[in-house]
PDB file of C-alpha atoms in Angstrom:
ATOM      1  CA  MET S   1     115.039 160.853 164.611  1.00 43.00           C
ATOM      2  CA  PHE S   2     118.691 161.109 165.405  1.00 69.00           C
ATOM      3  CA  ASN S   3     120.401 163.423 163.062  1.00 84.00           C
ATOM      4  CA  PRO S   4     124.084 164.488 164.506  1.00 88.00           C
ATOM      5  CA  SER S   5     125.848 167.265 162.736  1.00 92.00           C
ATOM      6  CA  GLN S   6     129.256 167.085 161.544  1.00 92.00           C
ATOM      7  CA  ALA S   7     130.603 168.394 164.822  1.00 94.00           C
ATOM      8  CA  ASP S   8     128.800 165.986 166.896  1.00 95.00           C
ATOM      9  CA  VAL S   9     130.018 162.996 164.906  1.00 95.00           C
ATOM     10  CA  ARG S  10     133.561 164.106 165.525  1.00 95.00           C
ATOM     11  CA  ARG S  11     132.952 164.880 169.298  1.00 96.00           C
ATOM     12  CA  PHE S  12     131.568 161.580 169.707  1.00 97.00           C
ATOM     13  CA  PHE S  13     134.578 159.462 168.202  1.00 97.00           C
ATOM     14  CA  CYS S  14     136.834 161.498 169.907  1.00 97.00           C
ATOM     15  CA  GLY S  15     135.109 161.098 172.995  1.00 97.00           C
ATOM     16  CA  ALA S  16     134.994 157.360 172.552  1.00 97.00           C
ATOM     17  CA  PHE S  17     138.668 157.077 171.655  1.00 98.00           C
ATOM     18  CA  ASN S  18     139.473 159.227 174.944  1.00 97.00           C
ATOM     19  CA  LYS S  19     137.375 157.405 177.024  1.00 97.00           C
ATOM     20  CA  GLN S  20     138.728 153.890 176.157  1.00 96.00           C
ATOM     21  CA  ARG S  21     142.072 155.225 176.276  1.00 96.00           C
ATOM     22  CA  ASP S  22     141.509 156.388 179.608  1.00 96.00           C
ATOM     23  CA  GLY S  23     139.736 153.311 181.026  1.00 96.00           C
ATOM     24  CA  GLN S  24     136.201 154.976 181.379  1.00 97.00           C
ATOM     25  CA  PRO S  25     133.144 152.932 180.954  1.00 97.00           C
ATOM     26  CA  LEU S  26     131.669 153.369 177.252  1.00 97.00           C
ATOM     27  CA  ASP S  27     128.055 152.614 176.343  1.00 96.00           C
ATOM     28  CA  ALA S  28     127.443 150.203 173.461  1.00 95.00           C
ATOM     29  CA  LEU S  29     127.699 152.513 170.707  1.00 95.00           C
ATOM     30  CA  GLU S  30     130.892 154.126 171.960  1.00 96.00           C
ATOM     31  CA  ALA S  31     132.380 150.392 172.644  1.00 97.00           C
ATOM     32  CA  LEU S  32     131.418 149.493 168.894  1.00 96.00           C
ATOM     33  CA  ALA S  33     133.213 152.690 167.935  1.00 97.00           C
ATOM     34  CA  ALA S  34     136.050 152.219 169.958  1.00 97.00           C
ATOM     35  CA  GLN S  35     136.699 148.767 168.305  1.00 97.00           C
ATOM     36  CA  TRP S  36     137.010 150.258 164.782  1.00 97.00           C
ATOM     37  CA  ILE S  37     138.885 152.835 166.256  1.00 97.00           C
ATOM     38  CA  ALA S  38     141.450 150.554 167.598  1.00 97.00           C
ATOM     39  CA  GLU S  39     141.528 148.907 164.058  1.00 96.00           C
ATOM     40  CA  HIS S  40     142.652 152.520 162.844  1.00 97.00           C
ATOM     41  CA  PRO S  41     145.725 153.625 165.098  1.00 97.00           C
ATOM     42  CA  GLU S  42     146.534 156.218 162.325  1.00 95.00           C
ATOM     43  CA  TYR S  43     143.445 158.110 163.291  1.00 95.00           C
ATOM     44  CA  HIS S  44     144.506 158.205 167.005  1.00 96.00           C
ATOM     45  CA  GLY S  45     146.327 161.674 166.769  1.00 94.00           C
ATOM     46  CA  GLU S  46     143.311 163.356 165.319  1.00 93.00           C
ATOM     47  CA  LEU S  47     140.739 161.708 167.650  1.00 96.00           C
ATOM     48  CA  ALA S  48     142.648 162.824 170.773  1.00 96.00           C
ATOM     49  CA  ASP S  49     141.652 166.472 170.724  1.00 93.00           C
ATOM     50  CA  ALA S  50     137.799 166.782 170.000  1.00 94.00           C
ATOM     51  CA  GLU S  51     138.211 170.602 169.812  1.00 92.00           C
ATOM     52  CA  ALA S  52     140.826 170.434 167.308  1.00 92.00           C
ATOM     53  CA  ALA S  53     138.868 168.025 165.142  1.00 91.00           C
ATOM     54  CA  VAL S  54     135.600 170.206 165.060  1.00 92.00           C
ATOM     55  CA  ALA S  55     137.571 173.293 164.155  1.00 89.00           C
ATOM     56  CA  ARG S  56     139.198 171.461 161.089  1.00 86.00           C
ATOM     57  CA  LEU S  57     135.616 171.274 159.744  1.00 83.00           C
ATOM     58  CA  SER S  58     136.226 174.673 158.170  1.00 74.00           C
ATOM     59  CA  GLN S  59     139.519 173.337 156.805  1.00 75.00           C
ATOM     60  CA  PRO S  60     138.337 170.401 154.464  1.00 68.00           C
ATOM     61  CA  ASP S  61     141.481 168.744 153.021  1.00 70.00           C
ATOM     62  CA  ALA S  62     140.400 166.759 149.654  1.00 69.00           C
ATOM     63  CA  ALA S  63     143.778 165.025 149.584  1.00 70.00           C
ATOM     64  CA  ARG S  64     143.352 162.807 152.588  1.00 77.00           C
ATOM     65  CA  GLU S  65     140.845 160.371 153.849  1.00 84.00           C
ATOM     66  CA  ASN S  66     138.294 161.932 156.299  1.00 90.00           C
ATOM     67  CA  PRO S  67     138.635 159.560 159.472  1.00 94.00           C
ATOM     68  CA  PHE S  68     135.396 160.509 161.008  1.00 94.00           C
ATOM     69  CA  LEU S  69     133.425 159.399 157.439  1.00 93.00           C
ATOM     70  CA  HIS S  70     135.591 156.275 157.425  1.00 95.00           C
ATOM     71  CA  LEU S  71     134.739 155.279 161.292  1.00 97.00           C
ATOM     72  CA  SER S  72     131.047 156.486 160.539  1.00 96.00           C
ATOM     73  CA  MET S  73     131.053 153.877 157.436  1.00 96.00           C
ATOM     74  CA  HIS S  74     132.513 151.020 159.932  1.00 97.00           C
ATOM     75  CA  LEU S  75     129.700 151.731 162.286  1.00 96.00           C
ATOM     76  CA  SER S  76     126.889 152.027 159.527  1.00 95.00           C
ATOM     77  CA  ILE S  77     127.662 148.493 158.174  1.00 97.00           C
ATOM     78  CA  SER S  78     128.074 147.104 161.610  1.00 97.00           C
ATOM     79  CA  GLU S  79     124.639 148.288 162.528  1.00 96.00           C
ATOM     80  CA  GLN S  80     123.197 147.006 159.035  1.00 96.00           C
ATOM     81  CA  CYS S  81     124.609 143.825 159.695  1.00 97.00           C
ATOM     82  CA  SER S  82     123.068 143.582 163.286  1.00 96.00           C
ATOM     83  CA  ILE S  83     119.420 144.312 161.996  1.00 96.00           C
ATOM     84  CA  ASP S  84     120.079 142.725 158.619  1.00 97.00           C
ATOM     85  CA  GLN S  85     118.973 145.906 156.958  1.00 96.00           C
ATOM     86  CA  PRO S  86     118.639 146.162 154.263  1.00 95.00           C
ATOM     87  CA  PRO S  87     117.432 142.541 154.042  1.00 96.00           C
ATOM     88  CA  GLY S  88     120.482 140.055 152.996  1.00 96.00           C
ATOM     89  CA  ILE S  89     123.096 142.255 154.080  1.00 97.00           C
ATOM     90  CA  ARG S  90     124.332 140.378 157.015  1.00 97.00           C
ATOM     91  CA  GLN S  91     124.634 137.349 154.970  1.00 97.00           C
ATOM     92  CA  ALA S  92     126.525 139.181 152.226  1.00 97.00           C
ATOM     93  CA  VAL S  93     129.025 140.676 154.524  1.00 97.00           C
ATOM     94  CA  GLU S  94     129.605 137.350 156.434  1.00 97.00           C
ATOM     95  CA  LEU S  95     130.191 135.773 152.889  1.00 97.00           C
ATOM     96  CA  LEU S  96     132.856 138.394 152.061  1.00 97.00           C
ATOM     97  CA  THR S  97     134.239 138.160 155.393  1.00 97.00           C
ATOM     98  CA  ALA S  98     134.940 134.605 155.290  1.00 97.00           C
ATOM     99  CA  ARG S  99     136.298 134.977 151.551  1.00 95.00           C
ATOM    100  CA  ARG S 100     138.835 137.469 152.621  1.00 95.00           C
ATOM    101  CA  GLY S 101     139.219 135.954 156.118  1.00 96.00           C
ATOM    102  CA  ASP S 102     139.235 139.275 157.812  1.00 96.00           C
ATOM    103  CA  LEU S 103     136.179 141.316 158.950  1.00 97.00           C
ATOM    104  CA  HIS S 104     138.150 144.603 158.564  1.00 97.00           C
ATOM    105  CA  ALA S 105     139.097 143.857 155.077  1.00 96.00           C
ATOM    106  CA  ALA S 106     135.747 142.947 154.220  1.00 97.00           C
ATOM    107  CA  GLN S 107     134.186 145.986 155.586  1.00 97.00           C
ATOM    108  CA  HIS S 108     136.553 148.251 153.523  1.00 97.00           C
ATOM    109  CA  GLU S 109     135.133 146.548 150.490  1.00 97.00           C
ATOM    110  CA  VAL S 110     131.745 146.876 151.810  1.00 98.00           C
ATOM    111  CA  MET S 111     132.375 150.546 151.976  1.00 97.00           C
ATOM    112  CA  GLU S 112     133.163 150.850 148.397  1.00 96.00           C
ATOM    113  CA  CYS S 113     129.742 149.218 147.606  1.00 97.00           C
ATOM    114  CA  LEU S 114     127.974 151.438 150.080  1.00 96.00           C
ATOM    115  CA  GLY S 115     129.625 154.682 148.941  1.00 95.00           C
ATOM    116  CA  ARG S 116     128.778 153.765 145.262  1.00 96.00           C
ATOM    117  CA  MET S 117     125.216 152.863 145.869  1.00 95.00           C
ATOM    118  CA  LEU S 118     124.810 156.286 147.767  1.00 94.00           C
ATOM    119  CA  TRP S 119     126.606 158.244 145.064  1.00 95.00           C
ATOM    120  CA  GLU S 120     124.226 156.681 142.504  1.00 95.00           C
ATOM    121  CA  SER S 121     121.440 157.557 144.431  1.00 95.00           C
ATOM    122  CA  GLN S 122     122.062 161.192 144.997  1.00 94.00           C
ATOM    123  CA  ARG S 123     123.351 161.432 141.191  1.00 95.00           C
ATOM    124  CA  ALA S 124     119.922 159.980 139.787  1.00 95.00           C
ATOM    125  CA  GLY S 125     117.868 161.759 142.574  1.00 95.00           C
ATOM    126  CA  ARG S 126     116.263 158.460 143.871  1.00 95.00           C
ATOM    127  CA  PRO S 127     116.157 156.434 146.805  1.00 95.00           C
ATOM    128  CA  PRO S 128     119.190 154.127 147.586  1.00 94.00           C
ATOM    129  CA  ASP S 129     118.996 150.657 146.039  1.00 95.00           C
ATOM    130  CA  GLY S 130     119.361 148.240 148.740  1.00 95.00           C
ATOM    131  CA  GLN S 131     119.425 145.194 146.569  1.00 95.00           C
ATOM    132  CA  ALA S 132     122.094 146.695 144.144  1.00 96.00           C
ATOM    133  CA  TYR S 133     124.426 147.490 147.363  1.00 97.00           C
ATOM    134  CA  ILE S 134     123.981 143.770 148.415  1.00 97.00           C
ATOM    135  CA  ASP S 135     124.388 142.385 145.112  1.00 97.00           C
ATOM    136  CA  ALA S 136     127.944 144.364 144.634  1.00 97.00           C
ATOM    137  CA  VAL S 137     128.848 142.834 148.008  1.00 97.00           C
ATOM    138  CA  ARG S 138     127.970 139.295 147.013  1.00 96.00           C
ATOM    139  CA  ARG S 139     129.798 139.763 143.702  1.00 96.00           C
ATOM    140  CA  ARG S 140     132.824 140.730 145.570  1.00 96.00           C
ATOM    141  CA  ALA S 141     132.240 137.653 148.009  1.00 94.00           C
ATOM    142  CA  THR S 142     132.300 135.254 144.814  1.00 92.00           C
ATOM    143  CA  GLN S 143     135.064 137.074 142.911  1.00 87.00           C
ATOM    144  CA  ASP S 144     138.740 136.719 143.353  1.00 67.00           C
TER     145      ASP S 144
END
C-alpha cells in the first residue's frame, strides 16, 4: 500500500507544478494534479520551491489554508469519482456539478462533506461512513 509522508505529498505537488510549468512530460496522476493546480494560482508561489515547502512542515500556520491538503482532497475526490467508490459518489458529484454549473465549485462543496465525514469518524472512533458522505453531497445537489 502506498502511504506517502507529508514531505512526499509536498514534493509530488511541487514536482507536478514545476514539470507542467517547464513543459516536461507528466504521468497520469501528475497531469490530474496539474489540472487542479491550474485552478489555484494562489498556490503557485508555494509550489515553485519543493524544499521550502517541505521546510515549512515544521512551521504550521493555522490561520491559512494548507494548499497541499486542499489539492490532495481534489485528487481524492477525482479518484473516488473515477472508480465510483464509495458506490454512488460519482452520481452525487455529477448532480452537484450540474446544479452548480462548475466542477471546481462542486468539488469545494464535496470537500466540506468529505472533511466532515472524516472528522466525525475520527471523533467517534469508527470507520468512515461512506453513505453519510454521499447523502451529504446529494443534499447539497438538491438544495439551494
